[in-house]
GROMACS .gro file of C-alpha atoms in nm:
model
  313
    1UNK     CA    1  20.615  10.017   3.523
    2UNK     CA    2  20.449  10.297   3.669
    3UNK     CA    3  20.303  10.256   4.047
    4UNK     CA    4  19.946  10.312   3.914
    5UNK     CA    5  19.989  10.007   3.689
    6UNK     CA    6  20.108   9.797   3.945
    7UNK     CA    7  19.829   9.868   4.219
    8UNK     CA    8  19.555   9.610   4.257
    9UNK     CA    9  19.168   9.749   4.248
   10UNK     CA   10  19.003   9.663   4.489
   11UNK     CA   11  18.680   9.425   4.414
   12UNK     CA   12  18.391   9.701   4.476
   13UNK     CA   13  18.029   9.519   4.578
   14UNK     CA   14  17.749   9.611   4.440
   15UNK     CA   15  17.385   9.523   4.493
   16UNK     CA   16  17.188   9.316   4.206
   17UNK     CA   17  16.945   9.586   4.064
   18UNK     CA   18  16.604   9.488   4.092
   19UNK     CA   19  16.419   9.604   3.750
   20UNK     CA   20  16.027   9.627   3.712
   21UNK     CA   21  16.129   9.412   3.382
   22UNK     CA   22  16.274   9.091   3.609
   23UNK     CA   23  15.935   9.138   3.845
   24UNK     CA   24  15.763   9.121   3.506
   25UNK     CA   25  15.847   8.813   3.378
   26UNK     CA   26  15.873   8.647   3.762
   27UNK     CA   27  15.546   8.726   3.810
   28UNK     CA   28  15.382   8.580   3.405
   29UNK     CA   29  15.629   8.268   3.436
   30UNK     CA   30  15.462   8.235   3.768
   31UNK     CA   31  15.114   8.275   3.682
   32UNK     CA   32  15.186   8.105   3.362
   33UNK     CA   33  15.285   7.799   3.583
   34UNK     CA   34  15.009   7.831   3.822
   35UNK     CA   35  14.709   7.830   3.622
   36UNK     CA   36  14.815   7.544   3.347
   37UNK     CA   37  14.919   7.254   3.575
   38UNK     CA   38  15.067   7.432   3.859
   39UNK     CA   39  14.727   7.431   4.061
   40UNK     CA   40  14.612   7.096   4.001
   41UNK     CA   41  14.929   6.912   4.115
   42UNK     CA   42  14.924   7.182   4.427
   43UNK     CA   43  14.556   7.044   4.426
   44UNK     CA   44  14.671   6.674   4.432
   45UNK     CA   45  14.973   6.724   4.688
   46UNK     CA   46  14.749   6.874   4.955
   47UNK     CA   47  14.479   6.648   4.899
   48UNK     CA   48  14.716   6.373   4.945
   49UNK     CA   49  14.864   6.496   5.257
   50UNK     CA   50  14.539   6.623   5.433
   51UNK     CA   51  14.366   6.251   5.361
   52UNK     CA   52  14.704   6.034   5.421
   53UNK     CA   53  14.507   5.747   5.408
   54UNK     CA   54  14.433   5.826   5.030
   55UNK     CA   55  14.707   5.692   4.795
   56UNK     CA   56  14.745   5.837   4.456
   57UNK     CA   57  14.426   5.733   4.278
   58UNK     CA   58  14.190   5.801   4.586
   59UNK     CA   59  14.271   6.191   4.590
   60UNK     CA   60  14.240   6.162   4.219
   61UNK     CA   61  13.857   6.047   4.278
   62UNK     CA   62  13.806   6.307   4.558
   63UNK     CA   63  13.924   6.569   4.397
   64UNK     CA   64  13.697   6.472   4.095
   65UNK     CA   65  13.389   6.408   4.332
   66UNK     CA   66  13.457   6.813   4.437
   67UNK     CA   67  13.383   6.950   4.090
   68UNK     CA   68  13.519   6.783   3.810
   69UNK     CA   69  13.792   6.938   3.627
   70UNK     CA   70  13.740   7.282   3.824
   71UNK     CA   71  13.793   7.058   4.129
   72UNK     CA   72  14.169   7.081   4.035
   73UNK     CA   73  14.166   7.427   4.041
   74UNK     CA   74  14.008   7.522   4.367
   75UNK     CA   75  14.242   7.777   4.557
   76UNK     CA   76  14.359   7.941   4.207
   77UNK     CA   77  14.149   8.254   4.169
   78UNK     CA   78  14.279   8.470   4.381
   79UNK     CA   79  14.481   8.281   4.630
   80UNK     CA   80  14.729   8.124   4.388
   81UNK     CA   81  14.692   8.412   4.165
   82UNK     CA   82  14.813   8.647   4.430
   83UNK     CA   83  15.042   8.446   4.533
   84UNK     CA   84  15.228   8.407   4.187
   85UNK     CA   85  15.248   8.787   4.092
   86UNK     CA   86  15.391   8.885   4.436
   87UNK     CA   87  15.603   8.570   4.601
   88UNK     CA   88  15.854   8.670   4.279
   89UNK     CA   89  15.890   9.014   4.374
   90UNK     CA   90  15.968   8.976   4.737
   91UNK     CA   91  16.218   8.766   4.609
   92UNK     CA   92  16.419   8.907   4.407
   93UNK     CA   93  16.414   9.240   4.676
   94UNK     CA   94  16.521   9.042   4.947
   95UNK     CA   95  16.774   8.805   4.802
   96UNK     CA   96  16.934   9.112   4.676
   97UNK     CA   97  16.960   9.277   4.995
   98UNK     CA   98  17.055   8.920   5.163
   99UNK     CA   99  17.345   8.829   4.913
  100UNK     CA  100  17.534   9.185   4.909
  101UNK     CA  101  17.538   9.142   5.317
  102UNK     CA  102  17.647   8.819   5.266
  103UNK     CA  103  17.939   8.899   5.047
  104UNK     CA  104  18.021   9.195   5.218
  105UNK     CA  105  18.094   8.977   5.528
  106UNK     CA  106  18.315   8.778   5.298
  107UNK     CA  107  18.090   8.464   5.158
  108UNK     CA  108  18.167   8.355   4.843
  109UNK     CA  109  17.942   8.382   4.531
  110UNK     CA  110  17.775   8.033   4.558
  111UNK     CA  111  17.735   8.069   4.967
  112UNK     CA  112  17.589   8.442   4.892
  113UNK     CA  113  17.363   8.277   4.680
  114UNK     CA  114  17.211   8.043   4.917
  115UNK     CA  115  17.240   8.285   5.176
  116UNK     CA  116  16.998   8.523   4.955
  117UNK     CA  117  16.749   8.251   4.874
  118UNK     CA  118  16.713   8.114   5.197
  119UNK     CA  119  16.675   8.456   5.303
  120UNK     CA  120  16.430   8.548   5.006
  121UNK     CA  121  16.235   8.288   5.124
  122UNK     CA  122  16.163   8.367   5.479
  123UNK     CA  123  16.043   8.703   5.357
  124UNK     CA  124  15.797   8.540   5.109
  125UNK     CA  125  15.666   8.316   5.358
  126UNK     CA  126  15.560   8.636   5.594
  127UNK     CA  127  15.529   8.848   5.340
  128UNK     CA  128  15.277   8.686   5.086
  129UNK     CA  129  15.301   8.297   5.072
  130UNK     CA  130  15.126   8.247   5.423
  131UNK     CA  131  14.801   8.366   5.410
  132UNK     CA  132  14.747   8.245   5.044
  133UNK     CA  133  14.881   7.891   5.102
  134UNK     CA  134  14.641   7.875   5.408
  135UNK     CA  135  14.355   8.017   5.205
  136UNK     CA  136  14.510   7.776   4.957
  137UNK     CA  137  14.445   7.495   5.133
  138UNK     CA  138  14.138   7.620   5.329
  139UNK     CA  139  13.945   7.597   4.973
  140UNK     CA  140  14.116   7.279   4.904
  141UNK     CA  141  14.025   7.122   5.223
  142UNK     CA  142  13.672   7.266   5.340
  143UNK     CA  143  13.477   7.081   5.063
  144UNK     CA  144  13.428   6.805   5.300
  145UNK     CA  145  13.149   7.036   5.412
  146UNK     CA  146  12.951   7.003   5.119
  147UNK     CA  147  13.028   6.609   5.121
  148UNK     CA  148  12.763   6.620   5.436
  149UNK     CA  149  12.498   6.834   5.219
  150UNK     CA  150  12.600   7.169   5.315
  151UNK     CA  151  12.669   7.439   5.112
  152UNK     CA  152  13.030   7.535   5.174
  153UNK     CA  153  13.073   7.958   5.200
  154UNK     CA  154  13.246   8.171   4.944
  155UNK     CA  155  13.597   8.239   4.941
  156UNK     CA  156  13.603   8.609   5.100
  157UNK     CA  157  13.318   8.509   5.318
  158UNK     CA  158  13.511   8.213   5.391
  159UNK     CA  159  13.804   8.451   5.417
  160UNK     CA  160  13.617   8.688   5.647
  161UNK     CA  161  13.485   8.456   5.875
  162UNK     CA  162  13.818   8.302   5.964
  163UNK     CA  163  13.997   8.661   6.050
  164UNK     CA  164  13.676   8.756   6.260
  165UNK     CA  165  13.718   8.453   6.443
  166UNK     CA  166  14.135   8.431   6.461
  167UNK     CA  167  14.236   8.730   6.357
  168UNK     CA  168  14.579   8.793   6.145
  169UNK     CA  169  14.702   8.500   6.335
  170UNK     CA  170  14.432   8.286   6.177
  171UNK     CA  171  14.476   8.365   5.824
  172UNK     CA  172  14.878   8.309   5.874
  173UNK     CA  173  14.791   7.965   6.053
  174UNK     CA  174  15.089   7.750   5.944
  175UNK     CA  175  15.335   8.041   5.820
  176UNK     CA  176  15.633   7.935   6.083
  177UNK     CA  177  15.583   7.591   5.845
  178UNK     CA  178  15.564   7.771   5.518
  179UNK     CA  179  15.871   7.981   5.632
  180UNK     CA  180  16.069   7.659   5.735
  181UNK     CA  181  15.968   7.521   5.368
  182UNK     CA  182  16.070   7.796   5.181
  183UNK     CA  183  16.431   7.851   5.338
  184UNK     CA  184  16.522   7.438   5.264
  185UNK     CA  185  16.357   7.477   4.954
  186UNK     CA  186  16.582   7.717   4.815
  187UNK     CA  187  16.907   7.683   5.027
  188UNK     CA  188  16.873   7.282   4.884
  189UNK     CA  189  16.764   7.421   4.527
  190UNK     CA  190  17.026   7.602   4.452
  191UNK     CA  191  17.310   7.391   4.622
  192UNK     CA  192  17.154   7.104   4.431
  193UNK     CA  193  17.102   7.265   4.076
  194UNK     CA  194  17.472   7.335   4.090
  195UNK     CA  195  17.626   7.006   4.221
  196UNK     CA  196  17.409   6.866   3.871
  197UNK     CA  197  17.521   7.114   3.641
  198UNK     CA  198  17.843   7.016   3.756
  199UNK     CA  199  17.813   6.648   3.709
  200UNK     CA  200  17.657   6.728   3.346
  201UNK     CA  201  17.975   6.925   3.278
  202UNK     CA  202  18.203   6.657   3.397
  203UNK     CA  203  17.974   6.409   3.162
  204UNK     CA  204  17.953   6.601   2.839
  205UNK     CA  205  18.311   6.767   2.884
  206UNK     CA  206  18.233   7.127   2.905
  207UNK     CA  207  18.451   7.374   3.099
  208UNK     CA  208  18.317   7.565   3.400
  209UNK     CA  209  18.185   7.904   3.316
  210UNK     CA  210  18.088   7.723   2.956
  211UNK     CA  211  17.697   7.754   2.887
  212UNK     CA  212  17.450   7.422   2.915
  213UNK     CA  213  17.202   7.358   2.635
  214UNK     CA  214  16.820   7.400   2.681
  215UNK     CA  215  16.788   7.022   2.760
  216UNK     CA  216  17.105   7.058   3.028
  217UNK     CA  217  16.969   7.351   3.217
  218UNK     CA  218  16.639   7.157   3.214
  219UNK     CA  219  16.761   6.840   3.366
  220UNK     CA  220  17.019   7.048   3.594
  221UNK     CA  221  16.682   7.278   3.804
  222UNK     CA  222  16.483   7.008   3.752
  223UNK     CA  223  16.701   6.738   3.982
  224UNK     CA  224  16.794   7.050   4.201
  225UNK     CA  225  16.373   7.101   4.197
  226UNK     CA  226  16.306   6.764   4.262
  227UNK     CA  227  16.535   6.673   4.513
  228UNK     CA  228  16.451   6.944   4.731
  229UNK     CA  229  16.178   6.761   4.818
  230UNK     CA  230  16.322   6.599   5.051
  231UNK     CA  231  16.150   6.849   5.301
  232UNK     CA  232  15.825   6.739   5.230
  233UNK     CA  233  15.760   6.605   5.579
  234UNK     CA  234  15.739   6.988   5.669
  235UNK     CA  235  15.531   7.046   5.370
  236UNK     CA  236  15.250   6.754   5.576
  237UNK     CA  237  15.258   6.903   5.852
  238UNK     CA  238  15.199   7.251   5.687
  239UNK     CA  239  14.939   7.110   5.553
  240UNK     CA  240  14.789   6.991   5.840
  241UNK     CA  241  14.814   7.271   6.029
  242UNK     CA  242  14.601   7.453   5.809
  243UNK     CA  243  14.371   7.155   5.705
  244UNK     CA  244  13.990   7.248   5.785
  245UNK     CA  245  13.951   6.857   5.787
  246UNK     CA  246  13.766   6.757   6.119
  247UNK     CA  247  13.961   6.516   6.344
  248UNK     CA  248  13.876   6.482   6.691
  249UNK     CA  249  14.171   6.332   6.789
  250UNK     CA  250  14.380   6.617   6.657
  251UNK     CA  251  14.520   6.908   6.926
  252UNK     CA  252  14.435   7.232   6.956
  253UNK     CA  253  14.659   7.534   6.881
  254UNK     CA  254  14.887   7.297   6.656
  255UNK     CA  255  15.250   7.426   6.653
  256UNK     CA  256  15.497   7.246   6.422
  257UNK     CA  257  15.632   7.045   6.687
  258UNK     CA  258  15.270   6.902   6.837
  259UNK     CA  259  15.170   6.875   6.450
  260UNK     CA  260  15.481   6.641   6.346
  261UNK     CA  261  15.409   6.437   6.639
  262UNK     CA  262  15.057   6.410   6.566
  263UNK     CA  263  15.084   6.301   6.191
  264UNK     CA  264  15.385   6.007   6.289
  265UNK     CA  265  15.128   5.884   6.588
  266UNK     CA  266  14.885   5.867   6.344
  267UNK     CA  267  15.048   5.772   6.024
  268UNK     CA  268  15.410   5.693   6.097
  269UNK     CA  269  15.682   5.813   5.858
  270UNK     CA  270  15.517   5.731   5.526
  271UNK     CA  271  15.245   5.999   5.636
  272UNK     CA  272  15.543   6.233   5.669
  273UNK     CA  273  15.563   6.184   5.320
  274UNK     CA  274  15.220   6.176   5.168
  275UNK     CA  275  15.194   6.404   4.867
  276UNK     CA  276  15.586   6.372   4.756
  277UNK     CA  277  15.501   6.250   4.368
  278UNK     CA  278  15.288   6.540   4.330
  279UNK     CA  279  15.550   6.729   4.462
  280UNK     CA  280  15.787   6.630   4.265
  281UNK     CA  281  15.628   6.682   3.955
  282UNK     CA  282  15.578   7.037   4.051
  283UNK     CA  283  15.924   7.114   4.114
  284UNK     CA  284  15.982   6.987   3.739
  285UNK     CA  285  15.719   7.157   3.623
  286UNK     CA  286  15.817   7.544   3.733
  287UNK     CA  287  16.162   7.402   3.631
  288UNK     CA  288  16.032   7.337   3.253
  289UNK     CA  289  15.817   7.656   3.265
  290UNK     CA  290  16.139   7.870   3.371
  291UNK     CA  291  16.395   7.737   3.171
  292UNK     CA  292  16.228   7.632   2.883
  293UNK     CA  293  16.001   7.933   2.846
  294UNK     CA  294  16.207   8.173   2.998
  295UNK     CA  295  16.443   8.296   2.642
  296UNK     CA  296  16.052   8.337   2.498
  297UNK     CA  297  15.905   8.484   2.805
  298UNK     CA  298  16.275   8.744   2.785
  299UNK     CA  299  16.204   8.889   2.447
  300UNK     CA  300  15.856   8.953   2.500
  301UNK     CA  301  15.940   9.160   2.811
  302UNK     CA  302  16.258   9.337   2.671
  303UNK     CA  303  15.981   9.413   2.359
  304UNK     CA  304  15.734   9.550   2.626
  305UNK     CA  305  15.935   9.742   2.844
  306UNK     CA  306  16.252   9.814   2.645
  307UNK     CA  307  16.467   9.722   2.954
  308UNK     CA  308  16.734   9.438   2.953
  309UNK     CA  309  16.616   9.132   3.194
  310UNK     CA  310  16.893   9.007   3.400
  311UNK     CA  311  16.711   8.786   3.637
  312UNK     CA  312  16.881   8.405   3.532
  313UNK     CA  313  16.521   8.183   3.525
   0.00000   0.00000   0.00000
């Protein structure tokens, strides 16, 4: 055997490629999401955790009281808008970046995997996700203005008025939160989505590396969705910190730490967890969108931009 036949290759990295055609259907799976009931669970979760003495029902009837059905959709145009077409996008960049590092310093696929999301998510937090879920939940929570007779401002004027008062900081009140939520959200995601594919493969006798049905990739992200929100304590306090809800007995110049101790002297650990249903049901919800719509969502890109999509959603 000659020596060239014998030598091993070595295993030569390379960095996912980040195609417009992946950012393209990110960003209409997103929006698709958002706008059907994306936005009025988002809607019920903050309502629930701004008002913890609300249970289910009661934010149900506030929200109502703010508009009707367009009360369930307060925050969406632009905020949630904006922040589906571009969280997907930072995403994918980053991640990329943060799992060839990874593996370069000798992680393993699955550990360069959480290593990118958790990564990926940081970046959307400071990137994009801050100042719309403050905005977000500005619009969300500033309608108890207009419960006292007052015509509640715009959303740029409302916009406006908050960064010629704060500043940058102002409009990014809460992102250290947001930041903290994103990189549990996905580190526990995607450790979670795997430990149940692996238990469905174990259950329906299918070898590793063999594909999962529709209904098995569904069930798989959608534990792995829900389960991650076990974090939702920093989701309340997120919340909160961004809350225009007037409390008297609530510090000034929150941080996460004087927020979390606020919301437990007030509420104790079931406020921690106001808004966790809701929460819930969104993780299976962008799960179903994904998965489910994702093989549709794929051809109609390929069609449009004639590239291959290789982002797995």
């Amino acid at each position: 055997m000659s020596a060239t036949g014998s030598a091993t290759t070595p295993v030569v990295l390379e960095k996912k490629p980040v195609k417009f055609s992946n950012l393209l259907l990110g960003a209409g799976l997103n929006m698709f999401e958002v706008t059907t009931l994306g936005q009025p669970l988002e809607v019920i979760k903050t309502t629930m955790a701004a008002n913890r003495v609300d249970n289910f029902a009661g934010a149900m009837g506030r929200i109502w009281g703010r508009g009707g059905i367009l009360g369930y959709y307060q925050g969406l145009i632009p905020w949630a808008w904006i922040e589906a077409s571009t969280k997907g996008a930072v995403l994918l960049f980053v991640a990329s970046e943060a799992e060839y590092y990874a593996k370069s310093f000798g992680a393993s696929d699955f550990l360069g995997g959480i290593a990118g999301g958790m990564t990926g998510g940081v970046a959307q937090a400071y990137a994009t996700m801050g100042f719309c879920t403050c905005m977000k939940t500005v619009e969300i929570t500033k309608h108890k203005i207009a419960a006292q007779g007052v015509k509640p401002p715009g959303t740029f004027q409302t916009f406006m008025d908050i960064y010629r008062k704060e500043g940058i900081r102002g409009i990014n009140k809460g992102v250290n939160a947001v930041a903290i939520r994103q990189t549990t959200n996905w580190g526990s995601r995607f450790g979670l989505s795997r430990l149940a594919e692996s238990a469905i493969r174990k259950v329906t006798k299918k070898e590793e590396g063999q594909k999962l049905g529709a209904f098995e990739k569904i069930l798989a992200s959608g534990l792995g969705g829900g389960l991650s929100a076990w974090n939702q304590p920093i989701e309340v306090i997120r919340v909160e910190m961004q809350s225009k809800t007037d409390d008297p007995n609530r510090p000034k110049n929150l941080t996460v730490g004087k927020t979390l101790k606020y919301i437990y002297s007030s509420n104790g650990v079931k406020g921690l967890y106001r808004g966790v249903a809701p929460r819930i049901g969104l993780g299976v919800w962008q799960t179903v969108c994904m998965v489910a719509l994702g093989d549709m969502a794929k051809e109609a890109v390929e069609k449009l931009t004639g590239e291959k999509v290789t982002a797995k959603h």
